[in-house]
Coordinates of C-alpha atoms in Angstrom, one line a residue:
M21 CA 0.0 0.0 0.0
S22 CA 1.5 3.4 -1.0
W23 CA 1.9 6.2 1.5
I24 CA -0.5 8.3 -0.6
K25 CA -3.2 5.7 -0.4
L26 CA -2.6 5.2 3.4
I27 CA -2.8 9.0 4.0
F28 CA -6.0 9.1 2.0
L29 CA -7.5 6.3 4.0
F30 CA -6.7 8.0 7.3
A31 CA -8.3 11.2 6.0
L32 CA -11.4 9.4 4.9
L33 CA -11.8 7.8 8.3
G34 CA -11.8 11.2 9.9
V35 CA -15.3 12.0 8.4
F36 CA -17.2 13.8 11.1
S37 CA -20.9 14.2 10.3
C38 CA -22.5 13.8 6.9
S39 CA -25.4 12.3 5.1
Y40 CA -24.8 10.4 1.8
E41 CA -26.7 9.5 -1.3
V42 CA -26.7 5.7 -1.4
S43 CA -29.0 3.4 -3.1
D44 CA -31.2 1.6 -0.5
N45 CA -32.2 -2.0 -0.2
R46 CA -29.4 -3.4 -2.3
Y47 CA -30.0 -7.2 -2.2
S48 CA -27.2 -9.7 -1.4
K49 CA -27.1 -13.2 0.0
W50 CA -25.0 -12.0 2.9
V51 CA -24.2 -8.7 4.6
V52 CA -21.1 -9.0 6.8
A53 CA -21.4 -6.2 9.3
V54 CA -18.2 -5.3 11.2
Y55 CA -18.6 -3.2 14.4
M56 CA -15.1 -1.7 14.5
A57 CA -14.7 -0.1 17.9
G58 CA -11.3 1.5 17.4
D59 CA -11.5 4.5 19.7
N60 CA -8.5 3.2 21.7
N61 CA -5.0 2.0 21.1
L62 CA -6.2 -0.3 18.3
S63 CA -7.0 2.6 16.0
D64 CA -4.1 2.0 13.6
Y65 CA -5.1 -1.7 13.3
A66 CA -8.6 -0.6 12.3
T67 CA -7.1 1.2 9.3
L68 CA -5.0 -1.9 8.4
D69 CA -8.0 -4.2 8.7
L70 CA -10.1 -1.8 6.5
K71 CA -7.3 -2.1 3.9
E72 CA -7.6 -5.9 4.0
M73 CA -11.3 -5.6 3.4
M74 CA -10.8 -3.2 0.5
D75 CA -8.4 -5.6 -1.1
A76 CA -11.3 -8.0 -1.4
G77 CA -14.3 -5.7 -1.6
S78 CA -18.0 -6.5 -1.8
D79 CA -20.0 -8.2 -4.5
E80 CA -23.6 -9.1 -5.2
N81 CA -23.4 -12.2 -2.9
V82 CA -21.3 -10.8 0.0
R83 CA -21.5 -7.1 1.0
V84 CA -19.1 -5.9 3.7
V85 CA -20.4 -3.0 5.8
V86 CA -18.4 -1.4 8.6
L87 CA -19.1 0.9 11.4
C88 CA -15.7 2.5 12.1
D89 CA -14.9 4.6 15.1
R90 CA -11.3 5.7 15.5
G91 CA -12.0 8.6 17.9
E92 CA -12.4 11.4 15.4
G93 CA -15.9 10.5 14.1
T94 CA -18.0 7.4 13.4
T95 CA -19.0 6.4 9.9
V96 CA -20.8 3.5 8.3
Y97 CA -19.0 2.4 5.1
E98 CA -19.7 -0.2 2.5
V99 CA -16.4 -1.7 1.5
K100 CA -15.7 -1.6 -2.2
N101 CA -12.8 -3.1 -4.1
G102 CA -10.1 -0.5 -3.4
W103 CA -12.2 2.1 -1.7
L104 CA -14.9 2.9 0.9
E105 CA -18.3 4.1 0.1
P106 CA -19.8 6.2 3.0
V107 CA -23.3 5.1 3.9
E108 CA -24.0 7.2 7.1
G109 CA -21.7 9.6 9.0
F110 CA -22.0 10.7 12.6
G111 CA -20.1 12.6 15.3
N112 CA -17.8 10.7 17.6
L113 CA -20.2 8.0 18.9
N114 CA -19.7 5.9 22.0
T115 CA -19.0 2.4 20.7
G116 CA -19.1 1.2 24.3
S117 CA -22.8 1.9 24.2
P118 CA -25.5 -0.6 23.1
D119 CA -27.3 2.4 21.5
T120 CA -24.5 2.6 18.9
L121 CA -24.7 -1.1 18.1
K122 CA -28.4 -0.7 17.6
L123 CA -27.8 2.4 15.4
F124 CA -25.5 0.3 13.2
L125 CA -27.9 -2.6 12.8
D126 CA -30.7 -0.2 12.1
S127 CA -28.6 1.4 9.3
I128 CA -28.0 -2.1 7.9
F129 CA -31.7 -3.0 7.8
H130 CA -32.5 0.4 6.3
H131 CA -30.0 0.4 3.5
Y132 CA -29.8 -3.3 2.5
S133 CA -31.9 -6.3 1.9
F134 CA -30.3 -9.7 2.4
S135 CA -30.9 -13.4 3.2
N136 CA -28.3 -13.6 6.0
L137 CA -26.6 -11.2 8.3
A138 CA -23.2 -11.7 9.9
L139 CA -22.0 -9.5 12.8
V140 CA -18.4 -9.2 13.8
V141 CA -17.5 -7.3 16.9
W142 CA -14.0 -5.9 16.6
D143 CA -12.0 -4.6 19.5
H144 CA -10.4 -5.5 22.8
G145 CA -12.2 -8.1 24.9
N146 CA -11.8 -9.8 28.2
G147 CA -14.0 -12.9 27.8
W148 CA -17.5 -13.3 29.2
E149 CA -18.0 -9.7 30.2
I150 CA -16.5 -7.0 28.0
A151 CA -16.8 -7.0 24.2
S152 CA -15.5 -3.5 23.2
I153 CA -14.0 -0.4 24.9
D154 CA -14.4 3.3 23.9
D155 CA -11.6 5.4 25.4
T156 CA -13.1 8.8 24.7
S157 CA -16.4 7.9 26.4
K158 CA -14.7 5.8 29.1
D159 CA -17.3 3.2 28.5
Y160 CA -17.4 -0.4 27.4
L161 CA -19.9 -2.7 25.7
T162 CA -20.7 -5.9 27.6
M163 CA -21.7 -9.2 26.2
Y164 CA -25.0 -9.0 27.9
E165 CA -25.7 -5.6 26.2
I166 CA -25.1 -7.2 22.8
Y167 CA -27.5 -10.0 23.8
K168 CA -30.1 -7.4 24.8
V169 CA -29.8 -5.5 21.5
L170 CA -30.4 -8.8 19.6
K171 CA -33.1 -10.0 21.8
D172 CA -35.1 -6.7 22.2
N173 CA -35.0 -6.1 18.4
S174 CA -35.7 -9.8 17.4
I175 CA -32.5 -10.0 15.4
H176 CA -31.3 -13.5 14.5
L177 CA -27.8 -13.7 12.9
G178 CA -26.5 -16.3 10.5
F179 CA -23.0 -15.6 12.0
L180 CA -21.7 -13.9 15.1
G181 CA -18.0 -13.4 15.4
F182 CA -15.7 -11.8 17.9
D183 CA -12.5 -10.4 16.5
E184 CA -10.9 -9.8 19.9
C185 CA -9.1 -11.6 22.7
L186 CA -10.6 -14.3 24.9
A187 CA -14.2 -14.4 23.7
G188 CA -14.2 -18.1 22.9
M189 CA -15.8 -19.1 26.2
V190 CA -18.6 -21.4 27.0
E191 CA -20.2 -18.4 28.8
V192 CA -20.2 -16.4 25.5
F193 CA -21.3 -19.2 23.2
Y194 CA -24.1 -20.0 25.7
T195 CA -25.3 -16.4 25.8
F196 CA -25.8 -16.2 22.0
K197 CA -26.8 -19.7 21.1
D198 CA -30.4 -18.7 20.4
F199 CA -29.4 -15.6 18.4
A200 CA -26.9 -16.9 15.8
D201 CA -26.6 -20.0 13.7
V202 CA -22.8 -20.1 14.1
M203 CA -20.5 -18.3 16.5
V204 CA -16.7 -17.7 16.0
A205 CA -14.2 -16.6 18.6
S206 CA -10.8 -17.2 20.0
E207 CA -10.3 -18.6 23.5
A208 CA -6.7 -17.2 23.5
S209 CA -5.4 -13.7 23.1
E210 CA -5.3 -12.5 19.5
P211 CA -2.4 -10.8 17.9
G212 CA -3.0 -7.1 17.2
N213 CA -3.7 -7.7 13.5
G214 CA -6.8 -9.7 14.4
W215 CA -8.6 -11.6 11.7
D216 CA -7.5 -11.8 8.1
Y217 CA -10.4 -10.1 6.4
K218 CA -9.1 -10.4 2.8
G219 CA -8.6 -14.1 3.2
L220 CA -12.0 -14.4 5.0
I221 CA -13.9 -12.6 2.3
E222 CA -12.2 -14.4 -0.6
V223 CA -12.6 -17.9 1.0
F224 CA -16.2 -17.3 1.9
R225 CA -17.0 -16.4 -1.7
K226 CA -15.9 -19.8 -2.8
T227 CA -18.1 -21.6 -0.3
D228 CA -21.8 -22.7 -0.4
L229 CA -22.7 -19.5 1.5
S230 CA -24.1 -21.4 4.5
P231 CA -23.5 -20.0 8.0
F232 CA -21.2 -22.8 9.0
S233 CA -19.2 -22.4 5.8
L234 CA -18.6 -18.7 6.8
G235 CA -17.5 -19.9 10.3
K236 CA -15.1 -22.4 8.8
A237 CA -13.8 -19.7 6.4
A238 CA -13.0 -17.4 9.3
V239 CA -11.2 -20.2 11.1
D240 CA -9.2 -21.4 8.1
S241 CA -8.1 -17.9 7.0
Y242 CA -7.1 -17.1 10.6
Y243 CA -5.0 -20.3 10.9
T244 CA -3.3 -19.7 7.5
F245 CA -2.6 -16.0 8.4
Y246 CA -1.0 -16.8 11.8
R247 CA 0.6 -20.2 11.2
D248 CA 4.1 -18.9 10.5
Y249 CA 3.7 -15.8 12.7
C250 CA 3.0 -17.8 15.9
A251 CA 5.8 -20.2 15.3
E252 CA 8.3 -17.4 14.8
T253 CA 7.2 -15.2 17.7
G254 CA 6.6 -18.0 20.2
V255 CA 3.2 -16.9 21.4
E256 CA 1.3 -19.4 23.5
D257 CA -1.1 -20.4 20.7
C258 CA -3.2 -18.9 17.9
V259 CA -6.6 -20.6 17.8
L260 CA -10.0 -19.9 16.5
A261 CA -13.2 -22.0 16.8
A262 CA -16.5 -22.0 14.9
V263 CA -19.5 -23.4 16.9
N264 CA -22.9 -24.4 15.6
S265 CA -25.4 -23.0 18.1
T266 CA -27.2 -26.4 18.0
D267 CA -24.2 -28.1 19.5
M268 CA -24.1 -25.9 22.6
D269 CA -26.9 -27.7 24.5
G270 CA -24.9 -31.0 24.4
V271 CA -21.9 -29.2 25.8
V272 CA -23.8 -27.6 28.6
N273 CA -25.9 -30.6 29.5
S274 CA -22.7 -32.8 29.8
L275 CA -20.9 -30.2 31.8
E276 CA -23.8 -29.9 34.2
N277 CA -23.9 -33.7 34.6
I278 CA -20.2 -33.7 35.3
V279 CA -20.3 -31.1 38.1
S280 CA -23.3 -32.8 39.7
F281 CA -20.7 -35.5 40.7
Y282 CA -18.8 -33.0 42.8
S283 CA -18.8 -34.0 46.5
P284 CA -16.4 -34.4 49.4
S285 CA -15.4 -37.8 48.0
T286 CA -14.6 -36.5 44.5
S287 CA -13.3 -33.1 45.4
L288 CA -9.7 -34.1 45.2
D289 CA -10.2 -35.5 41.7
F290 CA -11.7 -32.2 40.6
K291 CA -8.9 -30.2 42.3
I292 CA -6.2 -32.3 40.6
A293 CA -8.0 -32.0 37.2
R294 CA -8.2 -28.2 37.6
E295 CA -4.5 -27.9 38.5
N296 CA -3.6 -29.9 35.4
S297 CA -5.8 -27.9 33.0
L298 CA -4.3 -25.5 30.5
Y299 CA -4.5 -21.7 30.9
V300 CA -5.6 -19.9 27.8
D301 CA -3.4 -16.9 28.6
P302 CA -0.7 -16.3 31.2
Y303 CA -2.5 -13.1 32.4
F304 CA -5.9 -14.9 32.7
S305 CA -5.2 -17.8 34.9
D306 CA -8.9 -18.2 35.8
Y307 CA -9.7 -19.0 32.2
I308 CA -8.9 -22.6 31.3
D309 CA -9.3 -24.8 28.2
L310 CA -12.4 -26.8 28.8
Y311 CA -11.2 -29.9 26.9
S312 CA -8.0 -30.0 28.9
F313 CA -10.1 -30.0 32.1
A314 CA -12.2 -32.9 30.8
D315 CA -9.1 -34.8 29.8
S316 CA -7.5 -34.3 33.2
L317 CA -10.6 -35.3 35.0
F318 CA -10.9 -38.4 32.9
T319 CA -7.4 -39.4 33.9
V320 CA -8.1 -39.3 37.6
S321 CA -11.7 -40.4 37.8
S322 CA -12.8 -43.9 38.8
D323 CA -16.6 -43.6 38.7
E324 CA -17.8 -45.2 35.5
I325 CA -20.8 -43.0 35.1
L326 CA -18.7 -39.9 35.6
V327 CA -16.2 -41.2 33.0
Q328 CA -19.0 -41.7 30.5
E329 CA -20.2 -38.1 31.1
I330 CA -16.7 -36.8 30.5
N331 CA -16.6 -38.7 27.2
N332 CA -19.9 -37.2 26.3
L333 CA -18.5 -33.7 26.9
K334 CA -15.4 -34.4 24.9
S335 CA -17.6 -35.8 22.0
A336 CA -19.7 -32.6 22.1
L337 CA -16.6 -30.4 22.0
D338 CA -15.3 -32.4 19.1
K339 CA -18.2 -31.1 17.0
F340 CA -16.6 -27.6 17.1
Y341 CA -14.5 -26.6 14.1
V342 CA -11.2 -25.6 15.6
R343 CA -7.7 -24.9 14.2
S344 CA -4.9 -24.3 16.5
V345 CA -1.3 -23.5 15.4
F346 CA 0.3 -25.5 18.2
N347 CA -2.7 -27.9 18.8
K348 CA -2.6 -27.1 22.5
L349 CA -5.9 -25.3 23.0
K350 CA -9.0 -27.1 21.8
G351 CA -11.3 -24.2 21.1
V352 CA -13.3 -23.1 24.1
S353 CA -12.5 -21.9 27.6
I354 CA -14.4 -21.5 30.8
Y355 CA -14.1 -19.4 33.9
F356 CA -12.7 -21.6 36.7
P357 CA -10.9 -20.0 39.6
Q358 CA -9.0 -22.2 42.0
S359 CA -9.6 -20.4 45.3
A360 CA -12.0 -17.9 46.9
S361 CA -9.3 -15.2 46.7
D362 CA -9.3 -15.6 42.9
I363 CA -13.0 -15.0 42.5
S364 CA -14.0 -12.5 39.8
P365 CA -16.3 -9.6 40.7
E366 CA -19.6 -10.7 42.2
E367 CA -21.3 -10.1 38.9
Y368 CA -20.3 -13.5 37.5
Y369 CA -22.4 -15.2 40.1
N370 CA -25.5 -13.1 40.3
Y371 CA -28.1 -13.2 37.6
S372 CA -31.4 -11.3 37.7
Y373 CA -33.4 -9.3 35.2
F374 CA -32.1 -6.1 36.8
S375 CA -28.5 -7.2 37.3
P376 CA -27.9 -9.5 34.3
Y377 CA -24.1 -9.7 33.7
N378 CA -23.7 -13.4 32.9
L379 CA -26.5 -15.6 31.5
F380 CA -24.4 -18.7 32.2
T381 CA -25.5 -18.5 35.8
Q382 CA -28.7 -20.0 34.6
T383 CA -26.8 -23.2 34.7
N384 CA -25.4 -24.8 37.9
W385 CA -21.8 -23.9 37.0
D386 CA -21.7 -21.0 39.4
E387 CA -23.1 -23.1 42.2
F388 CA -20.4 -25.6 41.5
L389 CA -17.7 -22.9 41.6
E390 CA -18.8 -21.6 44.9
S391 CA -18.6 -25.1 46.4
F392 CA -15.3 -25.7 44.8
V393 CA -13.5 -22.6 46.0
N394 CA -14.9 -22.9 49.5

């Protein structure tokens, strides 16, 4: 990319407040909507990812539409081959607010007609709680707020992706299982460049255009993009998983059956299994790879029924489409502190309509954790 083009792209992204003449209701099989919350230290990566998208562009089957916020103004663009077409321009919106996500989705439904909608949330993330951060507004968008936008507006997605660190958790996949056909996220920390959008768009155009094919395309392009990078830099692992929403019930049911075996007589087995589980990131020691926990518990358990439930969980997890550079992590993590002093803020454990931070507390996992750490 020449410096002239790069300077032009930075200038274009600084659009402050405008309205544009665009043709409404342009039909396509897919609209890929990227919620690019770059009003933070990822702003330069936002520019680079837009360049990747422009290298592929949109066509009549797959239109790529981006809400981009880099701190100077917020604009919705349709990504063309080599350029960006402004669709709607605003002042500097708070991308940590669910109102901005709703505004973006409203813009998509107003300007386009389509058979399937893909939503990619692009930013920093910390797992089950935070999905994007807006430095100017000092605000952040939570996973539950995204869920509420989808639920309150009766929006069902063909594809939901999180181009951010640590979102590949059981808690996240559980939250959105009724609102997306396929979900894609990384249980590990992602390199700053995030997803390979040029590769994703190009690969997806060659598929059968089903939701799971888009999920596989995201995983394959990510793996290809980082295969050499991860080996050269020595990062822990680069991994991405695509999960069919219909497979989540099997995972959750098996997991609940497993923790129902927790008792004074089995507590040591669970403790050993937890100690031998893989961390997904050195700085998030309370997030462990769920498959590695199942493997470890299988090794130490003697109860035949419990062993069968562990095998059921592993079989359910094997249905996920996962590619890992070092084949260490298996695609999905779970919050699992080892002691009471490691407990996350109280919000993880308490669910009500008025204080709804974590839908996964609808299961018995939080009750198991409280017993385990105490």
